Amino acid sequence: MLIEWIGFVIRSMLYVSIQAFAAADSERTINQIVAISRRRNARVGVSGVLIATERHFAQVIEGPADTVNPLMAAIRCDARHHHVTVLHAEDLSARRFGNWSLAYRGRSAYLDHYVAPLIAPHVASSRDALRLIELMERVATDTELDVS
């Protein structure tokens, strides 16, 4: 669990993107992303959740704005995905994913029908983004939820 400071505002961003690596490299590449992200996030005070489908990513990152904003800029430049689109950004008084430097449950073909419609050039509404965040909270916390 990450420590919160009283009065500390948490910046939260949800983005979606299209994977840019070969399907044969998916498991190795995603496991590498998760391992590196967990270490870095724990070190810099970022928490969040990642969904990887057969073709897409959806991720929430949250933490201090002076950490989350440059992290999001780096994510946009990462060649392992493209069409990175921030669907929702807000300031929170408490973390949604504070128990995880990066919650990740494995790849899920099932969740692609929630993520794919939100990829550019489609326009996602705030309601769509919040619905995806709620689903991501369930994925992160519900050990009974089968996302395979």
CSV table of N, CA, C and O in Angstrom, one decimal, residues 14 49-51 53 58 60 96-97 103 105 108-118 127-142 145-147:
chain,number,residue,atom,x,y,z
A,14,LEU,N,-6.9,7.9,-17.0
A,14,LEU,CA,-7.2,6.7,-17.7
A,14,LEU,C,-6.9,6.9,-19.2
A,14,LEU,O,-7.3,7.9,-19.8
A,49,VAL,N,-3.8,0.4,-12.4
A,49,VAL,CA,-4.2,-0.9,-12.9
A,49,VAL,C,-4.0,-0.9,-14.4
A,49,VAL,O,-4.2,0.1,-15.1
A,50,LEU,N,-3.6,-2.1,-14.9
A,50,LEU,CA,-3.5,-2.3,-16.3
A,50,LEU,C,-4.4,-3.4,-16.8
A,50,LEU,O,-4.4,-4.5,-16.2
A,51,ILE,N,-5.1,-3.2,-17.9
A,51,ILE,CA,-5.8,-4.2,-18.6
A,51,ILE,C,-5.1,-4.4,-20.0
A,51,ILE,O,-4.9,-3.4,-20.7
A,53,THR,N,-5.6,-6.6,-23.4
A,53,THR,CA,-6.5,-7.5,-24.2
A,53,THR,C,-5.6,-8.1,-25.3
A,53,THR,O,-4.4,-8.0,-25.3
A,58,ALA,N,-5.6,-0.7,-21.6
A,58,ALA,CA,-6.3,0.3,-20.8
A,58,ALA,C,-5.6,0.4,-19.5
A,58,ALA,O,-5.3,-0.6,-18.9
A,60,VAL,N,-5.1,2.9,-15.8
A,60,VAL,CA,-5.3,4.0,-14.9
A,60,VAL,C,-3.9,4.2,-14.1
A,60,VAL,O,-3.4,3.2,-13.6
A,96,ARG,N,-7.8,5.2,-5.9
A,96,ARG,CA,-8.7,4.1,-6.2
A,96,ARG,C,-7.9,2.8,-6.1
A,96,ARG,O,-8.4,1.8,-5.7
A,97,PHE,N,-6.6,2.8,-6.5
A,97,PHE,CA,-5.8,1.6,-6.6
A,97,PHE,C,-4.5,1.7,-5.7
A,97,PHE,O,-3.5,1.2,-6.0
A,103,ALA,N,-1.8,-3.0,-10.5
A,103,ALA,CA,-2.6,-4.2,-10.5
A,103,ALA,C,-2.7,-4.8,-12.0
A,103,ALA,O,-2.9,-4.0,-12.9
A,105,ARG,N,-4.0,-8.6,-14.0
A,105,ARG,CA,-4.5,-9.9,-13.8
A,105,ARG,C,-4.3,-10.8,-15.0
A,105,ARG,O,-4.8,-11.9,-15.0
A,108,SER,N,-6.7,-10.5,-21.3
A,108,SER,CA,-8.1,-10.9,-21.3
A,108,SER,C,-8.8,-10.5,-22.7
A,108,SER,O,-8.9,-9.4,-23.0
A,109,ALA,N,-9.1,-11.6,-23.4
A,109,ALA,CA,-9.9,-11.4,-24.7
A,109,ALA,C,-11.3,-10.8,-24.4
A,109,ALA,O,-11.8,-10.0,-25.1
A,110,TYR,N,-11.8,-11.3,-23.3
A,110,TYR,CA,-13.2,-10.9,-22.9
A,110,TYR,C,-13.3,-9.3,-22.7
A,110,TYR,O,-14.2,-8.7,-23.1
A,111,LEU,N,-12.3,-8.7,-22.0
A,111,LEU,CA,-12.4,-7.3,-21.7
A,111,LEU,C,-12.2,-6.4,-23.0
A,111,LEU,O,-12.4,-5.2,-22.9
A,112,ASP,N,-11.8,-7.0,-24.1
A,112,ASP,CA,-11.6,-6.2,-25.3
A,112,ASP,C,-12.9,-5.6,-25.8
A,112,ASP,O,-12.8,-4.5,-26.3
A,113,HIS,N,-14.0,-6.2,-25.5
A,113,HIS,CA,-15.2,-5.6,-26.0
A,113,HIS,C,-15.6,-4.3,-25.1
A,113,HIS,O,-16.5,-3.6,-25.5
A,114,TYR,N,-14.9,-4.1,-24.0
A,114,TYR,CA,-15.1,-2.9,-23.2
A,114,TYR,C,-14.1,-1.8,-23.7
A,114,TYR,O,-14.4,-0.7,-23.6
A,115,VAL,N,-12.9,-2.3,-24.1
A,115,VAL,CA,-11.9,-1.3,-24.4
A,115,VAL,C,-11.9,-0.9,-25.8
A,115,VAL,O,-11.8,0.3,-26.1
A,116,ALA,N,-12.1,-1.8,-26.8
A,116,ALA,CA,-12.0,-1.5,-28.2
A,116,ALA,C,-12.9,-0.4,-28.7
A,116,ALA,O,-12.4,0.5,-29.4
A,117,PRO,N,-14.1,-0.3,-28.2
A,117,PRO,CA,-15.0,0.8,-28.6
A,117,PRO,C,-14.5,2.2,-28.2
A,117,PRO,O,-14.9,3.2,-28.7
A,118,LEU,N,-13.5,2.3,-27.2
A,118,LEU,CA,-13.1,3.5,-26.7
A,118,LEU,C,-11.8,4.0,-27.4
A,118,LEU,O,-11.3,5.1,-27.1
A,127,ARG,N,-19.0,9.2,-19.3
A,127,ARG,CA,-19.8,8.0,-18.8
A,127,ARG,C,-19.1,6.7,-19.1
A,127,ARG,O,-18.9,5.8,-18.3
A,128,ASP,N,-18.6,6.6,-20.4
A,128,ASP,CA,-17.9,5.4,-20.9
A,128,ASP,C,-16.6,5.2,-20.1
A,128,ASP,O,-16.3,4.1,-19.7
A,129,ALA,N,-15.9,6.3,-19.9
A,129,ALA,CA,-14.6,6.3,-19.2
A,129,ALA,C,-14.8,5.9,-17.7
A,129,ALA,O,-14.1,5.0,-17.2
A,130,LEU,N,-15.8,6.4,-17.1
A,130,LEU,CA,-16.1,6.1,-15.7
A,130,LEU,C,-16.6,4.6,-15.5
A,130,LEU,O,-16.2,3.9,-14.6
A,131,ARG,N,-17.3,4.1,-16.5
A,131,ARG,CA,-17.7,2.7,-16.5
A,131,ARG,C,-16.5,1.8,-16.6
A,131,ARG,O,-16.4,0.8,-16.0
A,132,LEU,N,-15.5,2.2,-17.5
A,132,LEU,CA,-14.3,1.4,-17.6
A,132,LEU,C,-13.5,1.4,-16.3
A,132,LEU,O,-13.0,0.4,-15.9
A,133,ILE,N,-13.4,2.6,-15.7
A,133,ILE,CA,-12.7,2.7,-14.4
A,133,ILE,C,-13.4,1.8,-13.4
A,133,ILE,O,-12.7,1.1,-12.6
A,134,GLU,N,-14.7,1.8,-13.3
A,134,GLU,CA,-15.4,0.9,-12.4
A,134,GLU,C,-15.1,-0.6,-12.7
A,134,GLU,O,-14.8,-1.4,-11.7
A,135,LEU,N,-15.0,-0.9,-13.9
A,135,LEU,CA,-14.7,-2.3,-14.3
A,135,LEU,C,-13.3,-2.6,-13.9
A,135,LEU,O,-13.0,-3.7,-13.3
A,136,MET,N,-12.4,-1.7,-14.1
A,136,MET,CA,-11.0,-1.9,-13.7
A,136,MET,C,-10.8,-2.0,-12.2
A,136,MET,O,-10.0,-2.8,-11.7
A,137,GLU,N,-11.6,-1.3,-11.4
A,137,GLU,CA,-11.6,-1.5,-9.9
A,137,GLU,C,-12.1,-2.9,-9.6
A,137,GLU,O,-11.5,-3.6,-8.7
A,138,ARG,N,-13.0,-3.4,-10.3
A,138,ARG,CA,-13.5,-4.8,-10.1
A,138,ARG,C,-12.4,-5.8,-10.4
A,138,ARG,O,-12.1,-6.8,-9.7
A,139,VAL,N,-11.7,-5.6,-11.6
A,139,VAL,CA,-10.7,-6.5,-12.0
A,139,VAL,C,-9.5,-6.5,-11.0
A,139,VAL,O,-9.0,-7.5,-10.6
A,140,ALA,N,-9.2,-5.3,-10.4
A,140,ALA,CA,-8.1,-5.2,-9.5
A,140,ALA,C,-8.4,-5.9,-8.1
A,140,ALA,O,-7.6,-6.4,-7.5
A,141,THR,N,-9.7,-5.8,-7.7
A,141,THR,CA,-10.0,-6.2,-6.4
A,141,THR,C,-10.8,-7.6,-6.3
A,141,THR,O,-10.7,-8.2,-5.2
A,142,ASP,N,-11.4,-8.0,-7.3
A,142,ASP,CA,-12.2,-9.2,-7.2
A,142,ASP,C,-11.5,-10.4,-7.7
A,142,ASP,O,-11.3,-10.7,-8.9
A,145,LEU,N,-13.5,-12.7,-10.1
A,145,LEU,CA,-13.8,-12.2,-11.4
A,145,LEU,C,-12.9,-12.9,-12.4
A,145,LEU,O,-11.7,-12.8,-12.4
A,146,ASP,N,-13.5,-13.6,-13.4
A,146,ASP,CA,-12.7,-14.3,-14.4
A,146,ASP,C,-12.6,-13.4,-15.6
A,146,ASP,O,-13.7,-13.2,-16.3
A,147,VAL,N,-11.4,-13.0,-16.0
A,147,VAL,CA,-11.3,-12.1,-17.1
A,147,VAL,C,-10.7,-12.8,-18.3
A,147,VAL,O,-10.3,-12.1,-19.3
